């Protein structure tokens, strides 16, 4: 492997014009959850790689935003659910401040969706049901990792994985207490469609009382 000492790569002139599609007020659904479901379905059909991957932003006690990618696992009128370790850095941040935001980027469709809301833990029964659906090796992997904590080296992790697998030969294991879901209950959605000359389409849904107010935003 050749290593370079270059800290700078010229990206300033990388740019693309988006011209595939448009988004207007007459196409969108009045219900942002349905609008989101429609766009997610189109991303799946378009064979976007990891269409359910979303950048999840949380905020720590100092007000420092942090962001990482997680996988959306359920989406309905209750909100957007993902699964993680309840002792991870993101979990600690959500315990201190339940506000979170996510962004999806679907390059093949030149689309992005942003969602903001408040996070609650999913019901234990829902986390149990999803954990049971995961492949056995992923179940073991979840138990083997104290997510977000330092580890001396990789072999410690692999040894823990092998031990756990040997202790539960070929079966399913119950969900550990420190693993489960969160649901983002949204109060804002934004649907972004890339357009030509940076005149992109942006449609915002803001929760006001018991209704969603829809507005077009400037790009
Ligand atoms: C495509 C992709 C999907 C991921 N999905 C998840 C996920 O669903 N849950 C999760 O805990 N981490 C997931 N990760 C790992 C997270 O990005 C992150 O490394 C981990 O959750 C630790 O974050 P934290 O230390 O901020 O808590 C995923 C990473 C990538 C690149």
CSV table of C-alpha atoms and ligand atoms in Angstrom, one decimal:
chain,number,residue,atom,x,y,z
A,1,UNK,CA,0.0,0.0,0.0
A,2,UNK,CA,1.5,3.3,-1.0
A,3,UNK,CA,0.9,6.2,1.5
A,4,UNK,CA,1.0,9.7,0.4
A,5,UNK,CA,1.8,12.7,2.7
A,6,UNK,CA,-0.7,14.9,0.9
A,7,UNK,CA,-3.3,16.5,3.2
A,8,UNK,CA,-5.1,18.2,0.4
A,9,UNK,CA,-7.0,16.8,-2.6
A,10,UNK,CA,-8.4,19.2,-5.1
A,11,UNK,CA,-12.2,18.9,-4.8
A,12,UNK,CA,-13.2,22.6,-5.2
A,13,UNK,CA,-14.0,22.1,-8.9
A,14,UNK,CA,-15.9,18.8,-8.5
A,15,UNK,CA,-19.5,19.5,-9.3
A,16,UNK,CA,-22.5,18.0,-11.0
A,17,UNK,CA,-25.6,19.5,-12.3
A,18,UNK,CA,-28.8,17.7,-11.2
A,19,UNK,CA,-31.3,17.4,-14.0
A,20,UNK,CA,-33.2,14.1,-13.6
A,21,UNK,CA,-36.3,15.1,-11.7
A,22,UNK,CA,-38.3,17.9,-10.1
A,23,UNK,CA,-40.5,18.2,-7.0
A,24,UNK,CA,-43.5,20.4,-6.9
A,25,UNK,CA,-46.4,21.2,-4.6
A,26,UNK,CA,-48.9,19.2,-6.7
A,27,UNK,CA,-46.9,16.0,-6.6
A,28,UNK,CA,-46.3,15.8,-2.8
A,29,UNK,CA,-48.5,14.0,-0.3
A,30,UNK,CA,-50.1,16.1,2.4
A,31,UNK,CA,-48.8,13.5,4.9
A,32,UNK,CA,-45.0,13.7,5.2
A,33,UNK,CA,-44.8,10.1,6.5
A,34,UNK,CA,-46.5,8.9,3.3
A,35,UNK,CA,-44.3,11.2,1.2
A,36,UNK,CA,-41.2,9.7,3.0
A,37,UNK,CA,-42.5,6.2,2.4
A,38,UNK,CA,-42.9,7.0,-1.3
A,39,UNK,CA,-39.4,8.4,-1.7
A,40,UNK,CA,-37.9,5.5,0.3
A,41,UNK,CA,-39.7,3.0,-2.0
A,42,UNK,CA,-38.3,4.8,-5.0
A,43,UNK,CA,-34.8,4.7,-3.6
A,44,UNK,CA,-35.1,1.0,-3.1
A,45,UNK,CA,-36.4,0.5,-6.6
A,46,UNK,CA,-33.6,2.6,-8.0
A,47,UNK,CA,-31.2,0.2,-6.2
A,48,UNK,CA,-29.5,3.0,-4.2
A,49,UNK,CA,-26.8,1.3,-2.1
A,50,UNK,CA,-28.0,1.2,1.5
A,51,UNK,CA,-31.2,3.3,0.9
A,52,UNK,CA,-32.1,3.1,4.6
A,53,UNK,CA,-28.7,4.5,5.8
A,54,UNK,CA,-29.1,7.8,7.5
A,55,UNK,CA,-26.7,10.3,9.1
A,56,UNK,CA,-27.9,10.7,12.7
A,57,UNK,CA,-27.0,13.9,14.5
A,58,UNK,CA,-27.2,14.2,18.3
A,59,UNK,CA,-25.8,16.8,20.7
A,60,UNK,CA,-23.5,16.3,23.7
A,61,UNK,CA,-23.6,18.0,27.0
A,62,UNK,CA,-21.3,20.8,25.8
A,63,UNK,CA,-23.7,21.5,22.8
A,64,UNK,CA,-21.2,19.8,20.4
A,65,UNK,CA,-23.2,18.1,17.6
A,66,UNK,CA,-22.0,14.6,16.7
A,67,UNK,CA,-23.0,12.6,13.7
A,68,UNK,CA,-22.8,8.9,12.5
A,69,UNK,CA,-24.6,6.7,10.1
A,70,UNK,CA,-27.3,4.2,11.3
A,71,UNK,CA,-29.8,2.1,9.5
A,72,UNK,CA,-33.5,3.0,9.5
A,73,UNK,CA,-35.4,-0.2,10.4
A,74,UNK,CA,-39.0,0.9,10.7
A,75,UNK,CA,-40.9,3.9,9.5
A,76,UNK,CA,-44.6,4.7,10.0
A,77,UNK,CA,-46.7,7.4,11.6
A,78,UNK,CA,-45.0,6.8,15.0
A,79,UNK,CA,-41.6,7.9,13.5
A,80,UNK,CA,-38.3,6.6,12.3
A,81,UNK,CA,-36.7,3.7,14.3
A,82,UNK,CA,-33.2,2.5,14.4
A,83,UNK,CA,-31.3,0.1,16.6
A,84,UNK,CA,-28.1,0.5,18.6
A,85,UNK,CA,-26.3,0.0,21.8
A,86,UNK,CA,-27.9,1.8,24.8
A,87,UNK,CA,-24.4,2.4,26.3
A,88,UNK,CA,-23.0,3.9,23.1
A,89,UNK,CA,-21.9,7.5,22.8
A,90,UNK,CA,-25.1,8.4,20.8
A,91,UNK,CA,-27.2,6.8,23.6
A,92,UNK,CA,-25.4,8.8,26.3
A,93,UNK,CA,-26.1,12.0,24.2
A,94,UNK,CA,-29.7,11.1,23.7
A,95,UNK,CA,-30.2,10.5,27.4
A,96,UNK,CA,-29.0,14.0,28.1
A,97,UNK,CA,-30.8,15.6,25.1
A,98,UNK,CA,-33.4,13.6,23.2
A,99,UNK,CA,-33.4,15.9,20.2
A,100,UNK,CA,-32.0,14.3,17.0
A,101,UNK,CA,-31.8,14.9,13.3
A,102,UNK,CA,-31.2,12.6,10.4
A,103,UNK,CA,-30.3,13.1,6.7
A,104,UNK,CA,-30.6,10.7,3.8
A,105,UNK,CA,-28.7,11.1,0.6
A,106,UNK,CA,-29.8,9.1,-2.4
A,107,UNK,CA,-27.3,10.1,-5.2
A,108,UNK,CA,-29.0,7.9,-7.9
A,109,UNK,CA,-32.2,10.0,-7.5
A,110,UNK,CA,-30.4,13.3,-6.7
A,111,UNK,CA,-32.5,13.4,-3.6
A,112,UNK,CA,-32.1,14.1,0.1
A,113,UNK,CA,-34.5,13.9,3.0
A,114,UNK,CA,-33.9,15.6,6.4
A,115,UNK,CA,-35.9,14.8,9.5
A,116,UNK,CA,-35.8,16.5,12.9
A,117,UNK,CA,-37.5,15.4,16.1
A,118,UNK,CA,-37.4,14.1,19.6
A,119,UNK,CA,-36.2,10.6,20.3
A,120,UNK,CA,-37.8,7.9,22.5
A,121,UNK,CA,-36.7,4.3,23.2
A,122,UNK,CA,-38.8,1.7,21.3
A,123,UNK,CA,-40.8,-0.7,23.5
A,124,UNK,CA,-38.7,-3.5,24.8
A,125,UNK,CA,-41.0,-5.9,23.0
A,126,UNK,CA,-40.3,-4.2,19.7
A,127,UNK,CA,-36.6,-4.3,20.3
A,128,UNK,CA,-36.9,-8.0,21.2
A,129,UNK,CA,-38.8,-8.7,18.0
A,130,UNK,CA,-36.2,-7.0,15.8
A,131,UNK,CA,-33.2,-8.5,17.6
A,132,UNK,CA,-34.8,-12.0,17.0
A,133,UNK,CA,-34.9,-11.2,13.3
A,134,UNK,CA,-31.2,-10.5,13.0
A,135,UNK,CA,-28.8,-13.1,11.8
A,136,UNK,CA,-27.2,-15.1,14.6
A,137,UNK,CA,-23.7,-13.7,13.8
A,138,UNK,CA,-25.1,-10.1,14.1
A,139,UNK,CA,-26.7,-11.0,17.4
A,140,UNK,CA,-23.3,-12.3,18.7
A,141,UNK,CA,-21.6,-9.2,17.3
A,142,UNK,CA,-24.0,-6.9,19.1
A,143,UNK,CA,-23.3,-8.7,22.4
A,144,UNK,CA,-19.6,-8.8,21.9
A,145,UNK,CA,-19.2,-5.1,21.4
A,146,UNK,CA,-19.2,-2.5,24.1
A,147,UNK,CA,-20.0,0.0,21.4
A,148,UNK,CA,-18.0,3.3,21.5
A,149,UNK,CA,-15.6,2.2,24.2
A,150,UNK,CA,-11.8,1.9,23.5
A,151,UNK,CA,-10.3,-1.6,23.1
A,152,UNK,CA,-6.6,-2.5,23.2
A,153,UNK,CA,-6.7,-4.4,19.9
A,154,UNK,CA,-8.9,-6.2,17.5
A,155,UNK,CA,-8.1,-9.7,18.7
A,156,UNK,CA,-9.7,-9.0,22.1
A,157,UNK,CA,-13.0,-8.4,20.2
A,158,UNK,CA,-12.6,-11.4,18.0
A,159,UNK,CA,-11.9,-13.7,21.0
A,160,UNK,CA,-15.0,-12.3,22.8
A,161,UNK,CA,-17.0,-13.0,19.6
A,162,UNK,CA,-15.7,-16.6,19.4
A,163,UNK,CA,-16.4,-17.3,23.0
A,164,UNK,CA,-19.9,-16.1,22.8
A,165,UNK,CA,-20.5,-18.1,19.6
A,166,UNK,CA,-19.2,-21.3,21.2
A,167,UNK,CA,-21.4,-20.7,24.3
A,168,UNK,CA,-24.5,-20.5,22.1
A,169,UNK,CA,-23.9,-23.0,19.3
A,170,UNK,CA,-26.0,-22.2,16.3
A,171,UNK,CA,-29.0,-20.8,18.2
A,172,UNK,CA,-30.6,-17.5,18.6
A,173,UNK,CA,-29.7,-15.5,21.7
A,174,UNK,CA,-32.0,-13.2,23.7
A,175,UNK,CA,-31.6,-9.5,23.2
A,176,UNK,CA,-29.1,-8.0,25.7
A,177,UNK,CA,-30.5,-5.3,28.0
A,178,UNK,CA,-28.1,-2.7,26.6
A,179,UNK,CA,-29.2,-3.1,23.0
A,180,UNK,CA,-32.4,-1.8,21.5
A,181,UNK,CA,-34.2,0.8,19.4
A,182,UNK,CA,-34.9,4.5,19.4
A,183,UNK,CA,-37.7,6.2,17.5
A,184,UNK,CA,-37.3,9.7,16.2
A,185,UNK,CA,-40.7,11.4,16.5
A,186,UNK,CA,-40.5,14.1,13.8
A,187,UNK,CA,-41.6,17.6,14.0
A,188,UNK,CA,-39.9,18.6,10.7
A,189,UNK,CA,-39.4,16.9,7.4
A,190,UNK,CA,-37.6,18.3,4.3
A,191,UNK,CA,-37.6,16.8,0.9
A,192,UNK,CA,-34.8,18.0,-1.4
A,193,UNK,CA,-34.7,17.3,-5.1
A,194,UNK,CA,-31.5,18.4,-7.0
A,195,UNK,CA,-32.2,20.7,-10.0
A,196,UNK,CA,-30.2,22.5,-12.6
A,197,UNK,CA,-28.0,25.5,-11.8
A,198,UNK,CA,-28.4,24.9,-8.1
A,199,UNK,CA,-32.0,26.0,-8.2
A,200,UNK,CA,-33.0,22.9,-6.2
A,201,UNK,CA,-36.5,22.1,-5.0
A,202,UNK,CA,-37.0,22.0,-1.3
A,203,UNK,CA,-40.3,21.3,0.4
A,204,UNK,CA,-40.6,21.6,4.2
A,205,UNK,CA,-43.3,20.1,6.4
A,206,UNK,CA,-43.5,21.7,9.9
A,207,UNK,CA,-45.7,20.3,12.6
A,208,UNK,CA,-47.9,23.0,14.0
A,209,UNK,CA,-50.4,21.7,16.6
A,210,UNK,CA,-52.1,18.7,15.0
A,211,UNK,CA,-51.3,19.6,11.4
A,212,UNK,CA,-48.4,19.8,9.0
A,213,UNK,CA,-47.7,23.1,7.4
A,214,UNK,CA,-46.0,22.8,4.0
A,215,UNK,CA,-43.7,25.4,2.5
A,216,UNK,CA,-41.3,25.7,-0.3
A,217,UNK,CA,-37.8,26.9,0.8
A,218,UNK,CA,-35.2,28.6,-1.3
A,219,UNK,CA,-32.3,26.4,-2.3
B,1,LIG,C1,-23.8,2.0,6.5
B,1,LIG,C2,-23.7,2.0,8.0
B,1,LIG,C3,-24.7,1.6,8.8
B,1,LIG,C4,-24.6,1.6,10.2
B,1,LIG,N1,-25.7,1.2,10.9
B,1,LIG,C5,-25.7,1.2,12.3
B,1,LIG,C6,-26.8,0.9,13.1
B,1,LIG,O1,-27.9,0.6,12.5
B,1,LIG,N2,-26.7,1.0,14.4
B,1,LIG,C7,-25.5,1.4,15.0
B,1,LIG,O2,-25.5,1.4,16.2
B,1,LIG,N3,-24.4,1.7,14.3
B,1,LIG,C8,-24.5,1.6,12.9
B,1,LIG,N4,-23.4,2.0,12.2
B,1,LIG,C9,-22.1,2.4,12.9
B,1,LIG,C10,-22.3,3.8,13.4
B,1,LIG,O3,-22.0,4.7,12.3
B,1,LIG,C11,-21.3,4.2,14.5
B,1,LIG,O4,-20.0,3.8,14.2
B,1,LIG,C12,-21.7,3.5,15.9
B,1,LIG,O5,-23.1,3.4,16.0
B,1,LIG,C13,-21.1,4.2,17.0
B,1,LIG,O6,-21.5,5.5,17.1
B,1,LIG,P1,-21.4,6.4,18.5
B,1,LIG,O7,-20.1,6.1,19.1
B,1,LIG,O8,-21.6,7.8,18.1
B,1,LIG,O9,-22.5,5.9,19.4
B,1,LIG,C14,-23.4,2.0,10.8
B,1,LIG,C15,-22.4,2.5,10.0
B,1,LIG,C16,-22.5,2.5,8.7
B,1,LIG,C17,-21.4,3.1,7.8
